[in-house]
CSV table of C-alpha atoms in Angstrom, one decimal:
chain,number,residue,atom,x,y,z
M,27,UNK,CA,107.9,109.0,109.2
M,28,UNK,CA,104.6,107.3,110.0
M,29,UNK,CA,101.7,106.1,108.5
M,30,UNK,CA,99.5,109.4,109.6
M,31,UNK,CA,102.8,111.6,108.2
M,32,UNK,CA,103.1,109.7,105.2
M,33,UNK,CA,99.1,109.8,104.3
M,34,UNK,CA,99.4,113.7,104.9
M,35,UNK,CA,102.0,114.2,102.5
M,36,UNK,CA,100.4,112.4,99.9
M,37,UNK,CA,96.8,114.1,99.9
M,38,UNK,CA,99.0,118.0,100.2
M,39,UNK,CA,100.8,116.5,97.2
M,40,UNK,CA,97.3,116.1,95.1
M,41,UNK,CA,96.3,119.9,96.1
M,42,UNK,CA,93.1,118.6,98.2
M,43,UNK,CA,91.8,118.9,101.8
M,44,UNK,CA,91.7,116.0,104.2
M,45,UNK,CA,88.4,116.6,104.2
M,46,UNK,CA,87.7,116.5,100.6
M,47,UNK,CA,89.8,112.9,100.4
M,48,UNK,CA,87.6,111.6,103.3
M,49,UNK,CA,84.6,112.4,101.3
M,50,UNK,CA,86.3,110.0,98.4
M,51,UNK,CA,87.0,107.7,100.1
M,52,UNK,CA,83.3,107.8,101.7
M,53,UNK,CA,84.4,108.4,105.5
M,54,UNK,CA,83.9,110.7,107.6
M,55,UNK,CA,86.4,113.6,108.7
M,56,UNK,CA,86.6,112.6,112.0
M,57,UNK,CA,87.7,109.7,111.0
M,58,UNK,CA,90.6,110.5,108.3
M,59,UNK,CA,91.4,112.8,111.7
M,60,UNK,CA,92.5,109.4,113.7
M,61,UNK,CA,94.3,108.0,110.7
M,62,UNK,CA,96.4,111.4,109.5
M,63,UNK,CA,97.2,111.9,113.5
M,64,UNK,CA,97.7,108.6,114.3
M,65,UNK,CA,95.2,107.7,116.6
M,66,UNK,CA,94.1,104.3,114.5
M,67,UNK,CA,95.0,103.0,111.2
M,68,UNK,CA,92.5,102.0,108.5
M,69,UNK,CA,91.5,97.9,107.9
M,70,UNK,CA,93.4,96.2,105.0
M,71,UNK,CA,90.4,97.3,102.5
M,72,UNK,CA,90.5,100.8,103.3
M,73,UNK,CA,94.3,101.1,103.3
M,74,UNK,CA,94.5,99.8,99.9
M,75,UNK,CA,91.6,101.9,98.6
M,76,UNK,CA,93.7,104.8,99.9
M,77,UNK,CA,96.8,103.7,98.5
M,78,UNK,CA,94.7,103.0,94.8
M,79,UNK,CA,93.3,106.5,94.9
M,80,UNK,CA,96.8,108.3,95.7
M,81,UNK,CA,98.3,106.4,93.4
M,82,UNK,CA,101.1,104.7,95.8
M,83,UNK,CA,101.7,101.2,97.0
M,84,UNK,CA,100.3,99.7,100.8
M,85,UNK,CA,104.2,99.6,101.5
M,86,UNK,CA,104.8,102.8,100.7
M,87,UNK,CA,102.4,104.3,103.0
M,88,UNK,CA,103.3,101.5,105.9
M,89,UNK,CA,107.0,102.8,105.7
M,90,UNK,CA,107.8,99.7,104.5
M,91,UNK,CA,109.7,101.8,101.3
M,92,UNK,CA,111.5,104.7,102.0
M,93,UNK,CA,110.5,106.3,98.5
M,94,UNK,CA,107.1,105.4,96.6
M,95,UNK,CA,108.0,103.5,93.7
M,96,UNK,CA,106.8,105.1,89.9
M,97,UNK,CA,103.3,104.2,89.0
M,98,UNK,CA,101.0,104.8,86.1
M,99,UNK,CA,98.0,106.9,86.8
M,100,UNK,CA,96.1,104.2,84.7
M,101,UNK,CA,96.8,101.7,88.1
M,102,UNK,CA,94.4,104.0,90.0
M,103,UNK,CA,92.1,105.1,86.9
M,104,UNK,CA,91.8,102.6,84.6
M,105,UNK,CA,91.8,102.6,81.2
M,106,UNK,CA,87.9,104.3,80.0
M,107,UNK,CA,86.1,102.8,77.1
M,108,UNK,CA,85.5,105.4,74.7
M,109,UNK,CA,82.5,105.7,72.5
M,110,UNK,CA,82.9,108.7,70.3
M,111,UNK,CA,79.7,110.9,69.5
M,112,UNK,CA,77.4,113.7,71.2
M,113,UNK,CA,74.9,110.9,71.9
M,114,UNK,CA,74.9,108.3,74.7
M,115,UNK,CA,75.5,104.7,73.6
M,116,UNK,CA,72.3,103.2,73.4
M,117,UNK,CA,71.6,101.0,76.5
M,118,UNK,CA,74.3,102.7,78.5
M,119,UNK,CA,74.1,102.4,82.6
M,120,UNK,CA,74.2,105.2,84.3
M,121,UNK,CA,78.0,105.5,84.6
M,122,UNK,CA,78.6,106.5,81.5
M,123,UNK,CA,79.8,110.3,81.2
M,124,UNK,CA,80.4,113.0,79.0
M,125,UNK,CA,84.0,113.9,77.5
M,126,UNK,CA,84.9,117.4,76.7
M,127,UNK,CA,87.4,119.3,75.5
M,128,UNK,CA,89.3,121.7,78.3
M,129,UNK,CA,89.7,125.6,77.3
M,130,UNK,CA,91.5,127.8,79.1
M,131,UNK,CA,90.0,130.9,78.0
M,132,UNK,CA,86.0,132.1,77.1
M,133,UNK,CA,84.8,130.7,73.8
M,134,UNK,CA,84.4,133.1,71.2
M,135,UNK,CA,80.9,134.8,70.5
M,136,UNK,CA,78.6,132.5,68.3
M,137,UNK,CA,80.3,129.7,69.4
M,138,UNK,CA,77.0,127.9,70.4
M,139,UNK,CA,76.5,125.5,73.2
M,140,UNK,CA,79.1,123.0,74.2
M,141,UNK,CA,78.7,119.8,72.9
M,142,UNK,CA,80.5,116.7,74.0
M,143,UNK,CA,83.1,114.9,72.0
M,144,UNK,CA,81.9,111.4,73.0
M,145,UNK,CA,81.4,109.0,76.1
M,146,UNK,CA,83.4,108.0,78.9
M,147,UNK,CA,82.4,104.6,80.7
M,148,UNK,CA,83.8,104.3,84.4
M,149,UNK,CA,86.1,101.1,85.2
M,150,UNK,CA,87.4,99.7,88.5
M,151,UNK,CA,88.8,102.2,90.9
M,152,UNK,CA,87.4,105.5,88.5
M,153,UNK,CA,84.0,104.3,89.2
M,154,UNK,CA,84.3,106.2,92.3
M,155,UNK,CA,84.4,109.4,90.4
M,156,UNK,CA,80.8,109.3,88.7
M,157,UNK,CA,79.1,108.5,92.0
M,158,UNK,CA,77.9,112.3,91.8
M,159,UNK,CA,75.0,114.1,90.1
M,160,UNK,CA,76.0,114.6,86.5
M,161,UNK,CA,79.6,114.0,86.4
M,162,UNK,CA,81.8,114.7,83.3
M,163,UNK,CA,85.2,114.4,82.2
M,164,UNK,CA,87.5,116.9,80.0
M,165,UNK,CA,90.5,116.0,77.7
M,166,UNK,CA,93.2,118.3,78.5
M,167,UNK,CA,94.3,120.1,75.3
M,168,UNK,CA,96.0,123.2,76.1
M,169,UNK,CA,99.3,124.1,78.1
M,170,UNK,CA,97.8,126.3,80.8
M,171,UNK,CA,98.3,124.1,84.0
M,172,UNK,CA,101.6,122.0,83.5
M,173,UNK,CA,102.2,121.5,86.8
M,174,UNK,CA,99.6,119.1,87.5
M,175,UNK,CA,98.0,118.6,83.8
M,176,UNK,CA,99.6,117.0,80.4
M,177,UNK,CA,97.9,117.4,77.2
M,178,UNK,CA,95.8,114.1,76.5
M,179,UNK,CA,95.2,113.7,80.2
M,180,UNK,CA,91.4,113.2,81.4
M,181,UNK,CA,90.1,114.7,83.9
M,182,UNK,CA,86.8,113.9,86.2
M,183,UNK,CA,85.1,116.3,87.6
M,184,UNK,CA,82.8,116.2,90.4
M,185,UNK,CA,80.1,118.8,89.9
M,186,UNK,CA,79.1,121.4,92.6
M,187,UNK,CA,78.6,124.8,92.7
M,188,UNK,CA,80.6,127.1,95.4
M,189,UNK,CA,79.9,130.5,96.5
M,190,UNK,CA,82.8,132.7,95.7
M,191,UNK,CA,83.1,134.4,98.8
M,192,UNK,CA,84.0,131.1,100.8
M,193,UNK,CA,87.8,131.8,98.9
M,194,UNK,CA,90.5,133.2,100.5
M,195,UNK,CA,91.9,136.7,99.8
M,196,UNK,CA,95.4,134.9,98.6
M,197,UNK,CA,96.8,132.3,95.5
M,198,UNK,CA,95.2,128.9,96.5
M,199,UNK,CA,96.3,125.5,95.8
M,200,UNK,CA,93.0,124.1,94.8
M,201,UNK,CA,92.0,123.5,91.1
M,202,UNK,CA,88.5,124.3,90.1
M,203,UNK,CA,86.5,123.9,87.0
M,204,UNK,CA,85.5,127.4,85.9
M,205,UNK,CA,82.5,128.6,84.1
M,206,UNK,CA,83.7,131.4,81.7
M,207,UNK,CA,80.6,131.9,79.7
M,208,UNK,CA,76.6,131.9,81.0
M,209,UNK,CA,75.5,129.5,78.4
M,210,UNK,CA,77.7,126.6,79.9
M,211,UNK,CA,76.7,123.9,81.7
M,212,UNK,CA,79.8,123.4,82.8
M,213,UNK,CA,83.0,123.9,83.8
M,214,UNK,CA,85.8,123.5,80.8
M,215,UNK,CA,89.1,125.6,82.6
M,216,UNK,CA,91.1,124.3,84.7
M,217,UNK,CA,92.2,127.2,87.3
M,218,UNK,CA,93.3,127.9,90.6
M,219,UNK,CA,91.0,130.9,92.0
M,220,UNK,CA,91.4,134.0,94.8
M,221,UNK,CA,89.3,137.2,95.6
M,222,UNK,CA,90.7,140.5,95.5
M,223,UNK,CA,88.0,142.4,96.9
M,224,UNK,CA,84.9,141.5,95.0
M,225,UNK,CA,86.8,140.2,92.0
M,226,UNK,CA,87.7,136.7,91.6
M,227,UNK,CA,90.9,136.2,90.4
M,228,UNK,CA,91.2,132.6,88.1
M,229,UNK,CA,95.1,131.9,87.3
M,230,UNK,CA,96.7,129.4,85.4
M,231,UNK,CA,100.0,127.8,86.2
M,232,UNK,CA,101.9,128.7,82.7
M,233,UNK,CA,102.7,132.3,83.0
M,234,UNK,CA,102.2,132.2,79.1
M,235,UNK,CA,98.2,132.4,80.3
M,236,UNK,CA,96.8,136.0,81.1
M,237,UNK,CA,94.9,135.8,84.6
M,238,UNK,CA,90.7,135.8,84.0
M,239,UNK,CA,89.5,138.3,86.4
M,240,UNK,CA,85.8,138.5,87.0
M,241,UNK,CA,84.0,141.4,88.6
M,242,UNK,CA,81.2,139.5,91.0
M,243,UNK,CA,78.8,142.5,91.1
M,244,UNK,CA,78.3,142.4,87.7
M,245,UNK,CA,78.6,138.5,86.7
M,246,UNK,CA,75.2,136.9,86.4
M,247,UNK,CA,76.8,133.1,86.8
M,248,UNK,CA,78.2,131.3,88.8
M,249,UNK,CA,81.8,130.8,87.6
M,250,UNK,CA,83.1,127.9,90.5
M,251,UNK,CA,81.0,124.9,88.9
M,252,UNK,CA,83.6,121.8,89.9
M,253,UNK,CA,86.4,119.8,91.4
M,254,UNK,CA,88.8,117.0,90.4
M,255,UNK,CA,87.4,113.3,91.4
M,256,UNK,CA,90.3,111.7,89.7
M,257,UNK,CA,93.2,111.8,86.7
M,258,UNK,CA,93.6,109.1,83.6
M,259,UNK,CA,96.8,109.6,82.0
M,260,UNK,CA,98.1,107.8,78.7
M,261,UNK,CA,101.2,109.6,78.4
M,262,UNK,CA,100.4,109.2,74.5
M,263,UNK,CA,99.1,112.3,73.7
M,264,UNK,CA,95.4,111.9,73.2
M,265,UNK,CA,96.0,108.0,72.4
M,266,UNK,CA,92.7,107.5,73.7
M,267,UNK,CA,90.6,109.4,71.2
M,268,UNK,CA,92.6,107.9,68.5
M,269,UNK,CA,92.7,104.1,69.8
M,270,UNK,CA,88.9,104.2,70.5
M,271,UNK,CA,87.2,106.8,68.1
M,272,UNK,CA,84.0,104.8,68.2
M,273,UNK,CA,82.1,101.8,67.9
């Protein structure tokens, strides 16, 4: 398997577009083009900032292993500092962000406006995934996508808004952060989305998880609000919150 082979597999294993990993990385698609078909091969730098943000080692995608040796997610996402509280420390720079709670389903009426459960501060390779307008993170604490999500995992998300109609007519791989509710700023579900017609279909990996199902004539929102810059996982449960509750 080559190097172009090997780099393909591993963006179709994090459910993203070769465009969409050029973009992280800060490249152009023409470029990610020459590597994934092997036309050219990325500088030392780049190659390791490839192999940081899949989360496998320079060997590994040289063929110099035949099978990618286990990593923590924390190699490629540090460990956040954690400030607990809806306000931003005082003093904070810029890359400080938001942490909220994912849910799966629409709040109930009268819930009020989201508020955050404290702040996020980016470190080494993560800082890559607050270099867009008002990033946030969530802390995963429901069930409904196990195939790719744990419960005390956090997420980042990269803001954007996309017009339903670009989707395809069929079960996608992509994960997108869903607006349920017209009040929210953002995007707390986690779900992989398809149109049926005019409806868009948002379905969650645990079958225990009814599908949302949103007629577009009749929403006044726009329900696609985000993608997934990047994963920290402590495999403690929510250690974070509980380690760091504040300062």
């Amino acid at each position: 398997m080559t190097f172009g082979d090997r780099l393909k597999q591993c963006i179709k294993e994090r459910n993203i577009s070769q465009t969409q990993f050029a973009e992280e990385l800060g490249i152009t698609r023409a470029r990610m083009n020459h590597y994934t078909t092997g036309r050219s091969e990325p500088d030392y730098a780049l190659l390791v900032r490839i192999a940081d943000t899949l989360g496998v080692s320079t060997d590994y995608l040289l063929g110099r292993q035949t099978r990618q040796a286990p990593q923590s997610p924390s190699v490629h996402i540090g460990l956040p500092e954690f400030v607990g509280g809806e306000a931003m420390p005082p003093g904070a720079p810029e890359n400080w962000v938001p942490l909220y709670e994912s849910s799966p389903a629409p709040l109930p009426e009268g819930a009020g406006p989201v508020r955050p459960r404290g702040w996020l501060k980016a470190e080494g390779a993560n800082k890559d995934a607050f270099h867009f307008k008002r990033p946030y993170a969530l802390l995963i604490n429901d069930d409904s996508m196990p195939s790719d999500f744990m419960r005390g995992d956090i997420v980042y998300i990269r803001p954007s808004f996309f017009a339903h109609t670009f989707l395809i007519t069929a079960p996608v791989k992509d994960i997108f952060a869903i607006r349920l509710r017209a009040e929210d700023e953002i995007g707390l579900a986690l779900k992989r989305c398809y149109l049926k017609g005019n409806m868009l279909i948002c379905v969650a990996d645990n079958p225990d998880y009814h599908p949302i199902i949103l007629d577009m004539d009749r929403t006044l929102f726009v329900p696609l609000v985000g993608t997934i810059a990047g994963i920290w996982r402590s495999y403690q449960d929510s250690a974070l919150l509980e380690e760091h509750p504040g300062r």
